[in-house]
XYZ file of C-alpha atoms in Angstrom:
712
model
C -15.105 -33.618 1.441
C -15.228 -37.354 2.600
C -12.973 -39.621 4.900
C -11.055 -40.529 1.924
C -10.929 -36.752 0.529
C -9.923 -34.869 3.551
C -7.332 -34.499 6.698
C -8.649 -36.237 9.436
C -10.778 -33.611 11.486
C -10.248 -34.683 15.161
C -7.313 -36.383 15.978
C -7.268 -36.262 19.646
C -9.959 -38.476 21.128
C -8.760 -38.740 24.335
C -8.452 -34.667 25.269
C -11.801 -32.879 26.538
C -14.505 -32.894 23.996
C -15.252 -29.786 22.046
C -17.589 -28.393 19.774
C -17.045 -28.699 16.098
C -15.765 -26.131 14.245
C -18.847 -25.910 12.344
C -21.299 -26.543 14.801
C -23.938 -23.946 15.064
C -24.084 -22.149 18.330
C -26.957 -22.774 20.265
C -29.953 -20.324 20.036
C -29.503 -18.884 23.457
C -25.925 -18.356 23.234
C -24.633 -15.272 24.349
C -21.076 -13.862 25.649
C -20.631 -13.375 29.305
C -22.929 -10.473 30.917
C -20.040 -8.200 30.993
C -19.680 -8.156 27.095
C -23.078 -7.800 26.451
C -23.519 -4.561 28.503
C -26.810 -3.083 30.097
C -29.964 -2.217 29.020
C -30.747 0.757 26.766
C -31.615 3.314 29.496
C -29.991 1.714 32.336
C -29.663 3.894 35.232
C -26.106 2.785 36.051
C -24.916 2.930 32.299
C -26.407 6.803 32.146
C -24.752 7.687 35.377
C -21.351 6.289 33.943
C -22.153 7.874 30.790
C -22.710 11.259 31.631
C -18.911 12.473 32.602
C -18.092 11.351 29.187
C -20.902 13.303 27.778
C -19.855 16.438 29.410
C -16.458 15.916 28.665
C -17.382 15.610 24.633
C -18.287 19.483 25.111
C -14.667 19.994 23.990
C -15.270 21.984 20.586
C -12.434 19.878 19.327
C -14.395 17.109 19.781
C -17.505 18.623 18.829
C -16.125 19.819 15.390
C -16.404 16.283 14.183
C -20.154 16.696 13.976
C -20.893 19.971 12.014
C -24.474 19.983 13.197
C -23.823 19.512 16.844
C -20.918 22.025 16.732
C -23.376 24.781 15.322
C -25.780 23.929 18.339
C -22.735 24.239 20.776
C -22.040 27.814 19.394
C -25.527 28.490 19.718
C -25.509 27.486 23.496
C -22.533 29.646 23.915
C -24.118 32.605 22.358
C -27.601 32.293 24.199
C -25.558 31.923 27.745
C -23.699 35.189 26.991
C -26.734 37.093 25.790
C -28.837 35.834 29.212
C -25.861 36.928 31.310
C -26.525 40.331 30.190
C -29.953 40.281 31.262
C -30.419 37.778 34.050
C -33.856 38.792 34.517
C -34.918 37.583 30.921
C -36.479 33.934 31.699
C -36.817 33.174 27.854
C -33.270 33.805 27.314
C -32.117 31.308 30.332
C -34.711 28.813 29.204
C -33.735 28.818 25.765
C -29.971 28.839 26.970
C -30.749 25.833 29.565
C -32.569 23.613 26.625
C -29.858 24.460 23.710
C -27.110 22.808 26.654
C -29.613 20.175 27.019
C -29.804 19.466 23.217
C -26.113 19.237 23.330
C -25.371 17.152 26.072
C -28.137 14.770 24.965
C -26.456 14.316 21.649
C -23.255 13.465 23.448
C -25.238 10.945 25.886
C -26.392 9.058 22.943
C -22.696 8.436 21.744
C -21.491 8.359 25.357
C -23.847 5.437 26.171
C -23.209 3.557 22.884
C -19.139 4.001 23.899
C -20.066 3.102 27.266
C -21.232 -0.323 26.351
C -18.262 -1.126 24.524
C -15.780 -0.259 27.229
C -17.824 -2.573 29.108
C -16.997 -5.221 26.811
C -13.437 -3.876 26.557
C -13.081 -4.478 30.126
C -13.858 -8.147 30.107
C -11.339 -8.714 27.619
C -8.949 -6.435 29.852
C -8.717 -9.469 32.226
C -7.904 -11.907 29.746
C -4.540 -9.871 28.881
C -2.422 -10.767 31.567
C 1.388 -10.460 31.740
C 2.978 -14.020 31.003
C 6.312 -15.301 31.196
C 6.743 -17.263 27.934
C 9.220 -20.699 27.604
C 11.129 -19.535 24.344
C 12.652 -21.889 22.715
C 16.466 -21.368 21.916
C 17.684 -20.615 18.477
C 19.498 -24.069 18.499
C 15.735 -25.443 19.268
C 17.662 -27.987 21.944
C 16.469 -25.605 25.115
C 14.210 -23.295 26.801
C 14.332 -19.492 27.928
C 12.023 -17.830 30.248
C 11.222 -14.224 29.015
C 8.381 -11.995 29.524
C 5.719 -12.360 26.591
C 6.188 -8.547 25.952
C 9.644 -9.474 24.543
C 8.618 -11.783 22.054
C 8.961 -11.000 18.406
C 7.514 -12.377 15.386
C 8.937 -15.776 14.466
C 9.658 -16.557 18.075
C 8.878 -20.020 19.242
C 7.310 -20.739 22.188
C 6.280 -24.067 24.466
C 2.998 -24.003 26.234
C 1.841 -26.989 28.424
C -1.613 -27.888 30.277
C -2.537 -24.969 32.573
C -0.161 -22.161 30.589
C -1.526 -19.273 29.415
C -0.319 -18.504 25.790
C 1.317 -15.570 25.597
C 0.981 -14.282 22.351
C -0.765 -14.378 18.773
C 0.574 -17.468 16.862
C 0.335 -20.834 14.879
C 0.685 -24.048 16.547
C 3.740 -25.675 14.650
C 4.207 -28.804 16.707
C 1.604 -31.349 18.863
C -2.074 -30.601 19.246
C -3.725 -29.617 22.470
C -7.139 -28.439 24.012
C -7.408 -24.930 24.268
C -9.779 -22.669 26.767
C -10.903 -19.529 24.728
C -13.865 -18.516 26.994
C -12.019 -15.044 28.042
C -12.041 -14.282 24.243
C -15.466 -15.873 23.064
C -17.396 -16.450 26.093
C -17.942 -20.200 24.973
C -16.907 -22.720 28.075
C -16.299 -25.499 26.002
C -12.546 -25.964 24.581
C -11.367 -26.525 21.375
C -8.847 -28.268 19.796
C -5.817 -26.512 18.099
C -3.158 -28.365 16.154
C 0.161 -28.258 13.635
C -1.082 -28.055 10.080
C -4.192 -27.800 8.952
C -6.867 -24.739 9.417
C -6.958 -25.135 13.256
C -3.581 -23.951 13.836
C -4.390 -20.404 15.008
C -4.080 -19.504 18.907
C -4.758 -16.244 20.532
C -2.471 -14.635 23.400
C -4.344 -14.622 26.619
C -6.070 -18.221 26.282
C -5.236 -21.048 28.531
C -3.951 -24.630 27.282
C -6.028 -27.344 28.947
C -4.228 -30.177 27.853
C -1.184 -31.769 26.141
C 2.213 -29.726 24.811
C 2.534 -27.348 21.567
C 4.777 -25.326 20.232
C 3.554 -21.988 19.084
C 5.189 -19.658 16.448
C 4.476 -15.918 17.298
C 2.942 -13.984 14.555
C 2.282 -10.578 16.068
C 4.037 -7.887 17.903
C 3.297 -7.109 21.628
C 0.590 -4.292 21.526
C -1.177 -5.649 18.248
C -2.570 -8.835 19.418
C -6.104 -9.846 18.592
C -7.085 -8.961 22.299
C -5.560 -5.489 21.773
C -7.100 -4.960 18.431
C -10.548 -6.241 20.090
C -10.295 -3.614 23.060
C -9.473 -1.016 20.508
C -12.371 -1.955 18.206
C -14.778 -2.212 20.670
C -13.896 1.063 22.535
C -14.627 2.688 19.282
C -10.693 3.918 19.640
C -10.182 2.261 16.069
C -13.780 3.133 14.646
C -13.413 5.438 11.302
C -16.355 6.761 9.622
C -17.989 4.792 6.835
C -18.158 6.065 3.446
C -22.133 6.745 3.749
C -21.587 8.324 7.152
C -19.251 10.613 5.570
C -21.470 11.358 2.702
C -24.043 11.793 5.299
C -22.091 14.205 7.287
C -21.249 16.278 4.483
C -25.062 16.306 3.541
C -26.002 17.445 7.113
C -23.484 20.188 7.151
C -24.646 21.293 3.642
C -27.900 21.863 5.201
C -26.934 23.433 8.470
C -24.293 26.030 6.145
C -27.969 26.622 3.769
C -30.242 27.323 7.159
C -27.347 29.639 8.612
C -27.118 31.715 5.662
C -31.327 31.906 5.515
C -31.014 32.851 9.343
C -28.539 35.616 8.985
C -30.195 36.853 6.135
C -33.743 36.972 7.835
C -32.555 39.543 10.213
C -32.244 42.590 7.469
C -35.878 41.729 6.199
C -37.268 41.590 9.790
C -35.632 44.804 10.566
C -37.411 46.285 7.372
C -40.621 45.074 8.232
C -40.282 46.392 11.613
C -40.184 43.152 13.262
C -36.487 42.859 14.266
C -35.734 39.456 16.314
C -33.353 39.185 19.023
C -30.143 37.066 18.461
C -32.096 34.303 21.172
C -34.822 34.142 18.861
C -32.599 33.774 15.516
C -30.337 30.908 17.784
C -33.400 29.335 18.232
C -34.943 29.105 15.067
C -31.586 27.847 13.620
C -31.001 25.260 16.008
C -34.728 24.076 15.163
C -34.096 24.313 11.413
C -30.923 22.068 11.460
C -31.405 18.329 11.185
C -30.238 17.931 14.630
C -31.988 14.603 15.463
C -29.724 12.600 12.945
C -26.917 14.754 13.580
C -27.041 13.915 17.106
C -27.412 10.119 16.692
C -25.645 9.220 13.871
C -22.363 8.510 15.543
C -24.358 6.387 18.091
C -26.014 4.193 15.356
C -22.646 3.366 13.739
C -21.151 2.735 17.139
C -24.242 0.398 17.812
C -24.067 -1.520 14.816
C -20.707 -2.735 15.614
C -21.559 -3.252 19.253
C -24.556 -5.701 17.742
C -21.843 -7.931 15.716
C -19.662 -7.996 19.014
C -22.689 -9.260 21.056
C -22.933 -12.045 18.601
C -19.322 -12.570 19.007
C -17.965 -11.435 15.562
C -15.360 -8.644 15.443
C -15.350 -6.333 12.688
C -12.079 -4.523 11.893
C -13.793 -1.681 10.527
C -17.102 0.027 10.311
C -16.850 -0.093 6.453
C -17.286 -3.469 6.749
C -20.225 -3.512 8.797
C -21.719 -1.000 6.129
C -20.873 -2.993 3.182
C -22.281 -6.291 4.564
C -25.497 -4.171 4.544
C -25.181 -3.469 0.834
C -23.891 -7.221 -0.036
C -25.663 -8.458 -3.290
C -23.877 -11.993 -3.741
C -23.357 -14.424 -0.859
C -20.727 -16.930 -1.083
C -21.065 -19.889 1.485
C -18.857 -23.052 2.198
C -21.173 -26.454 1.526
C -19.546 -28.424 4.519
C -20.525 -27.150 8.030
C -22.562 -24.097 6.520
C -25.177 -25.407 4.268
C -24.516 -28.959 5.357
C -24.078 -31.026 8.813
C -20.520 -30.836 7.841
C -19.775 -34.744 8.691
C -21.184 -37.375 6.155
C -22.812 -40.603 7.493
C -22.652 -43.978 6.013
C -26.191 -44.388 4.584
C -26.154 -47.982 2.915
C -23.844 -50.313 1.624
C -24.451 -50.978 -2.259
C -23.159 -54.226 -3.959
C -22.645 -54.619 -7.600
C -23.998 -57.579 -9.675
C -22.768 -60.933 -8.223
C -21.919 -59.677 -4.757
C -23.964 -59.529 -1.721
C -24.242 -56.185 0.713
C -22.833 -58.017 3.498
C -19.381 -58.537 1.885
C -19.310 -54.902 0.955
C -20.322 -54.077 4.512
C -17.301 -56.512 5.785
C -14.792 -55.312 3.550
C -15.852 -51.692 4.201
C -15.734 -52.000 7.862
C -12.660 -53.657 7.780
C -11.143 -51.052 6.019
C -11.975 -48.115 8.324
C -11.412 -49.455 11.420
C -8.145 -46.971 11.420
C -10.243 -44.078 9.874
C -10.920 -42.036 12.902
C -12.888 -39.178 10.857
C -16.754 -38.926 11.888
C -17.492 -40.604 8.323
C -14.815 -43.784 8.903
C -16.569 -43.758 12.027
C -20.025 -44.049 10.530
C -19.087 -47.137 8.283
C -18.160 -49.264 10.954
C -21.022 -48.441 13.052
C -23.585 -49.090 10.020
C -21.598 -52.233 9.327
C -22.353 -53.129 12.850
C -25.852 -52.081 13.491
C -27.573 -52.990 10.109
C -25.535 -56.119 8.972
C -24.738 -57.579 12.551
C -20.947 -57.613 12.125
C -19.143 -57.568 15.166
C -16.960 -54.285 15.908
C -13.576 -55.311 15.378
C -10.619 -53.393 16.922
C -7.106 -52.465 15.562
C -5.545 -54.478 18.441
C -7.100 -57.917 17.046
C -5.450 -57.136 13.968
C -1.901 -56.395 15.254
C -0.441 -58.034 11.943
C -2.025 -55.843 9.642
C -0.860 -53.351 7.483
C -2.666 -50.358 7.293
C -3.041 -48.172 4.780
C -3.388 -44.528 5.040
C -5.299 -42.211 3.054
C -2.836 -39.656 0.670
C -3.708 -36.814 -1.473
C -2.269 -38.821 -3.989
C -3.921 -42.378 -3.739
C -7.187 -41.046 -2.810
C -7.591 -44.732 -1.094
C -7.206 -45.954 2.666
C -7.434 -49.792 3.178
C -5.888 -52.793 5.102
C -3.497 -55.813 3.874
C -4.457 -58.569 6.314
C -4.572 -62.477 5.945
C -3.536 -62.034 2.548
C -6.285 -59.955 1.654
C -5.842 -56.604 0.245
C -9.020 -54.171 1.042
C -9.247 -50.809 -0.534
C -11.983 -48.045 0.123
C -11.929 -44.307 -1.893
C -12.661 -42.426 -4.704
C -13.956 -44.196 -7.657
C -11.164 -43.292 -10.341
C -8.393 -44.237 -8.001
C -9.950 -47.249 -6.667
C -10.747 -48.688 -10.590
C -7.084 -47.800 -11.411
C -5.888 -49.512 -8.134
C -8.218 -52.706 -9.907
C -6.972 -52.488 -13.284
C -3.474 -52.259 -12.396
C -3.950 -55.832 -10.894
C -6.011 -57.120 -14.030
C -9.161 -57.539 -11.948
C -12.409 -57.493 -12.532
C -14.323 -53.879 -12.597
C -18.016 -54.776 -12.742
C -20.121 -53.011 -15.320
C -22.620 -51.601 -12.893
C -19.998 -50.106 -10.702
C -20.087 -46.362 -12.562
C -23.891 -46.378 -12.758
C -24.117 -46.863 -9.245
C -21.935 -44.176 -8.238
C -23.202 -42.054 -10.791
C -26.768 -42.315 -9.066
C -25.333 -41.554 -5.998
C -23.774 -38.515 -6.917
C -26.908 -37.506 -8.688
C -29.099 -38.179 -5.369
C -26.649 -35.634 -3.449
C -24.595 -38.424 -1.882
C -21.114 -39.273 -2.045
C -20.042 -42.536 -3.080
C -16.855 -44.523 -1.944
C -15.942 -47.317 -3.921
C -14.805 -50.736 -2.093
C -12.290 -53.265 -3.711
C -10.814 -56.451 -2.504
C -7.679 -58.493 -3.717
C -7.701 -62.310 -2.695
C -7.221 -65.806 -4.429
C -9.845 -64.841 -6.384
C -8.253 -61.777 -8.012
C -8.654 -58.035 -7.589
C -12.539 -56.931 -8.222
C -14.795 -54.198 -7.133
C -17.384 -55.358 -4.316
C -19.709 -52.212 -4.165
C -20.121 -48.636 -3.087
C -20.554 -47.067 0.063
C -23.105 -44.552 0.018
C -21.958 -41.274 2.264
C -24.811 -38.855 2.727
C -24.637 -35.232 3.654
C -27.401 -33.521 5.393
C -28.758 -30.298 4.798
C -29.321 -28.404 7.792
C -32.733 -27.745 8.871
C -34.184 -24.293 7.869
C -31.457 -23.625 5.379
C -34.007 -23.541 2.434
C -36.059 -20.818 4.239
C -33.305 -18.565 4.981
C -32.264 -18.977 1.481
C -36.008 -17.487 0.421
C -34.959 -15.164 2.925
C -32.150 -13.941 1.378
C -33.496 -14.192 -2.230
C -36.466 -11.660 -0.920
C -33.796 -9.442 0.245
C -32.151 -9.176 -3.600
C -29.319 -11.294 -2.338
C -27.776 -14.387 -4.657
C -26.550 -17.140 -2.970
C -23.391 -19.293 -4.143
C -22.690 -22.778 -2.641
C -18.886 -23.330 -2.872
C -17.760 -26.888 -2.723
C -14.764 -29.404 -3.732
C -17.561 -31.881 -4.685
C -17.599 -33.062 -8.258
C -20.535 -31.037 -10.120
C -23.449 -33.800 -9.638
C -23.222 -33.944 -6.102
C -23.136 -30.284 -5.925
C -25.940 -29.854 -7.986
C -28.043 -32.244 -6.013
C -26.915 -30.558 -2.715
C -27.697 -26.797 -4.521
C -31.228 -28.212 -5.503
C -31.763 -29.417 -2.064
C -30.641 -26.799 -0.067
C -32.207 -23.777 -2.508
C -29.282 -21.786 -3.252
C -29.178 -19.741 -6.557
C -25.858 -21.132 -7.946
C -22.894 -23.474 -6.795
C -19.217 -23.754 -7.977
C -18.071 -27.142 -7.582
C -14.613 -28.767 -7.373
C -13.644 -25.063 -6.375
C -9.862 -24.042 -6.303
C -8.349 -21.040 -4.461
C -8.046 -19.413 -8.015
C -11.514 -20.401 -8.731
C -13.036 -18.508 -5.841
C -10.748 -15.668 -6.874
C -12.272 -15.446 -10.383
C -15.881 -15.950 -8.890
C -15.652 -12.822 -6.991
C -14.043 -10.670 -9.286
C -16.368 -11.738 -11.696
C -19.341 -10.575 -9.394
C -17.683 -7.382 -8.434
C -16.991 -6.272 -12.291
C -20.844 -6.689 -12.396
C -21.150 -3.624 -9.785
C -21.876 -6.391 -6.943
C -20.409 -6.252 -3.408
C -19.554 -9.887 -2.106
C -19.201 -11.421 0.996
C -17.802 -14.951 1.898
C -16.603 -16.994 4.763
C -13.197 -18.976 4.899
C -10.736 -20.397 7.434
C -7.850 -21.758 5.784
C -4.638 -19.904 4.233
C -5.804 -20.981 0.753
C -9.088 -18.887 1.554
C -6.767 -15.656 2.387
C -6.683 -14.494 -1.076
C -10.590 -14.787 -1.649
C -11.186 -12.990 1.935
C -8.764 -10.077 0.846
C -10.723 -9.631 -2.287
C -14.167 -9.972 -0.830
C -15.870 -7.000 0.236
C -17.138 -8.577 3.373
C -14.714 -11.564 4.410
C -15.645 -13.375 7.350
C -12.404 -15.488 8.774
C -13.089 -18.115 11.274
C -11.272 -17.862 14.804
C -10.341 -21.150 14.434
C -8.556 -20.479 11.521
C -5.286 -19.909 10.421
C -3.601 -16.360 10.825
C -3.234 -15.369 7.488
C -7.195 -16.209 6.809
C -7.521 -13.741 9.809
C -5.453 -11.019 8.730
C -6.886 -11.521 5.254
C -10.665 -10.854 6.227
C -12.220 -7.518 7.618
C -14.166 -9.576 10.164
C -13.504 -12.367 12.760
C -16.152 -14.617 13.939
C -14.965 -15.832 17.204
C -17.585 -18.477 17.193
C -16.326 -20.288 13.975
C -19.855 -20.755 12.609
C -20.143 -20.243 8.960
C -23.827 -19.391 8.907
C -23.017 -16.263 10.845
C -22.773 -14.590 7.953
C -26.380 -14.414 7.112
C -26.513 -12.579 10.670
C -23.747 -10.142 9.628
C -25.812 -9.459 6.544
C -28.907 -8.768 8.648
C -27.115 -6.650 11.073
C -25.486 -4.658 8.123
C -28.965 -4.023 6.400
C -30.181 -2.649 10.052
C -27.644 -0.269 10.369
C -28.162 1.423 6.818
C -31.826 1.327 7.444
C -31.575 2.593 10.824
C -29.748 5.606 9.607
C -32.061 5.999 6.740
C -34.847 5.609 8.878
C -33.602 8.293 11.451
C -32.650 10.787 8.731
C -36.004 10.403 7.091
C -37.706 11.473 10.451
C -35.070 13.956 11.502
C -35.682 15.901 8.488
C -39.774 15.479 8.129
C -39.953 16.417 11.734
C -38.447 20.026 10.871
C -41.673 21.086 8.941
C -43.821 21.241 12.056
C -41.042 23.533 13.652
C -41.418 26.229 10.798
C -45.412 26.198 11.832
C -44.400 26.902 15.494
C -41.749 29.464 15.248
C -42.222 31.239 11.664
C -45.844 32.522 12.835
C -44.500 33.136 16.306
C -41.857 35.747 14.787
C -43.962 37.856 12.304
C -47.762 37.104 13.315
C -47.525 40.437 14.646
C -46.146 42.390 11.705
C -48.027 40.263 9.197
C -51.331 39.182 10.975
C -51.961 37.024 8.253
C -49.191 34.497 9.482
C -51.654 33.767 12.133
C -53.470 31.114 10.000
C -50.132 29.049 9.912
C -50.398 28.844 13.951
C -52.547 25.524 13.244
C -51.412 24.303 16.562
C -52.691 27.313 18.460
C -49.708 27.957 20.716
C -50.552 30.148 23.647
C -47.634 32.774 22.839
C -44.763 33.705 20.834
C -42.286 33.012 23.465
C -44.070 29.439 24.499
C -43.990 28.640 20.548
C -40.350 29.439 20.655
C -39.518 27.301 23.605
C -41.894 24.649 22.796
C -40.122 23.687 19.729
C -36.594 24.064 21.271
C -37.414 21.998 24.162
C -39.186 19.190 21.697
C -36.021 19.234 19.657
C -33.944 18.438 22.713
C -36.462 15.829 23.859
C -36.877 13.936 20.859
C -33.126 13.324 20.774
C -33.245 11.400 24.248
C -36.538 9.660 23.066
C -34.948 8.316 19.985
C -31.759 7.011 21.398
C -33.221 3.386 22.029
C -34.170 3.026 18.636
C -30.423 4.426 17.303
C -28.778 1.580 19.779
C -31.410 -1.349 19.252
C -31.763 -0.479 15.493
C -34.890 -0.410 13.397
C -36.491 -3.753 13.018
C -35.262 -5.670 9.745
C -37.637 -7.604 8.010
C -36.581 -9.272 4.619
C -38.173 -7.599 1.531
C -37.644 -5.823 -1.553
C -35.856 -2.242 -1.707
C -39.376 -0.664 -2.985
C -41.281 -2.248 -0.165
C -38.624 -0.918 2.364
C -38.513 2.382 0.794
C -42.398 2.746 1.306
C -42.660 1.536 4.726
C -40.055 3.681 5.835
C -41.475 7.248 4.432
C -44.770 6.018 5.925
C -43.710 5.090 9.202
C -40.775 7.664 9.822
C -41.556 10.152 7.211
C -45.430 10.692 8.359
C -44.541 9.781 11.715
C -41.743 12.844 11.624
C -44.229 15.262 10.313
C -47.053 14.049 12.828
C -45.085 13.692 16.193
C -43.690 17.168 16.610
C -47.328 18.712 16.029
C -48.588 16.780 18.977
C -45.002 16.903 21.013
C -44.907 20.812 20.616
C -48.542 21.142 21.393
C -48.542 19.133 24.726
C -45.382 21.307 25.680
C -47.051 24.499 24.926
C -50.051 23.406 26.947
C -47.788 22.565 29.997
C -45.762 25.763 29.371
C -48.744 27.920 29.513
C -49.838 26.617 32.870
C -46.809 28.409 34.528
C -47.629 31.208 36.301
C -46.194 34.359 34.491
C -45.221 32.519 31.386
C -48.437 31.414 29.672
């Protein structure tokens, strides 16, 4: 929207400068080190996580992962059997590696959770027990109360240097606020009553001026409390896909358990009875232990990657849904375009000069503190040599403020009335005064709109009567690289829709320049809701961003609703993600992270199931080759002995888990491509790799074991 079609953006030119709410975060921006966590194999992180991994051996915890619960039971069984025969080196070796398999699985999850706890520790530092200055019920006095005593609806006063005692909305005043404890961004931000930048977070600090805040959350349920619970994993719930995969893994485990149980009678009949230790080793190698061990870590790491980008996901379901999004709704201003329109030229109507238009436009914009208004003053000065006048020089002038009803602003001074604003409003103003509207005025505004610009009509009433002088051409600049980003999304199969309050002509021009698939012009909250429901009715998942109270219904309806941290409490409550940087283009990154999560889970599942095949070739011949010599042909790896073959498979089964932890935490590299190409790539890389790697790994381990005296 232009300076004459929106509320003033920055009303505090005297406070500390801040990053604009829609400004892109620099490429190198990262939260503070405590929030990012150490490396994938940081020794300090591993040492901190190891006790947690041991504590997770509690059967009540292990039962949540059916696959690893079976491994735990197998470890206990082999331990009991090994104790009966302390001289059985094979039994002790199998037992030791089964316990390591269980601990490695727990360590993967503990490392992922440990990185979240490091982030939570930083957030806890922002939680301070503050004393709040609560307004009395009559609103005339103040009382000091602990921040924990505040309740929803209480009004508190904060001045420069005060810590905001709780989450709420600014209902009076405007101030500069330091939110670095939450966002990791050192630049302060403006919070003001009314509009979409009124929400404040408990634990942040007021740097200037005085504000009155209405508390909107209960103690213990503040934004920081929720963040701590989420990044620690305490509030993480398994997603539908994760639950479905768990059911599949549990089913496979039951099938293989039945197969191993029924194998012993056949083995006895064939005269090749197997020990319980061998059968346990077989079971552990057959069930999909790799993905069972890493599944939880993959989900935690997905949310962790979002937190590292200063996005708080209210649920794992939202992250997963982001990976399946097929329609992306993007606000034009600040997301696709730079956000602040700039005056590009003054276009006169017939019979008027550009200098006259520039003079009138500058005069009418002196009281307009929006970026657009200031750009008009600067353009008139630089291009037409007009001296920049100040409001102080026009003390006798009557300034006409912009309102949503008039859709105009201007000034009455020295017997002249100057107005600028929306075409229809200015034309109506001129007609009311019996003035003259030039024949080419409408054509000029239409041509500017069709070119993607925004026209503001300039008119004047003086001793010559009321008349239109010309048009101000405001240009909205599309951000660099947006067309390429939308091309990537298109390759991912995602439809992009630009949402704007502009007229259809302007919206169409910007949409074509940016390269979006569709646009919604003159959008109202009802229009957004209708569009989302229409897309969802077609079986599509929809993502959108928003920051205002009027965006709340659409954010709640969308499958992925990303609310801006600068936005209202209503918007943040309605969405299932909050972008702490308030950068609307972050939505594209969120979709990529969601897809990376799904791809990582699928890739490791493929690898896990594929590498079981090699274990069959290692264990089955070792178990029955004595009775059925023909099975020795399946010993294609040429393993040294039955014992070393079985032990090598068990060792490989344990080591592959720890080897894949970095991939589970970092995620499989995502490249925008079609689903078919992605499937072929995963099958080729992780399916084929899952088949080949165990053959190589088991053979190397067997060679090492065979070198040990008395074993090989």
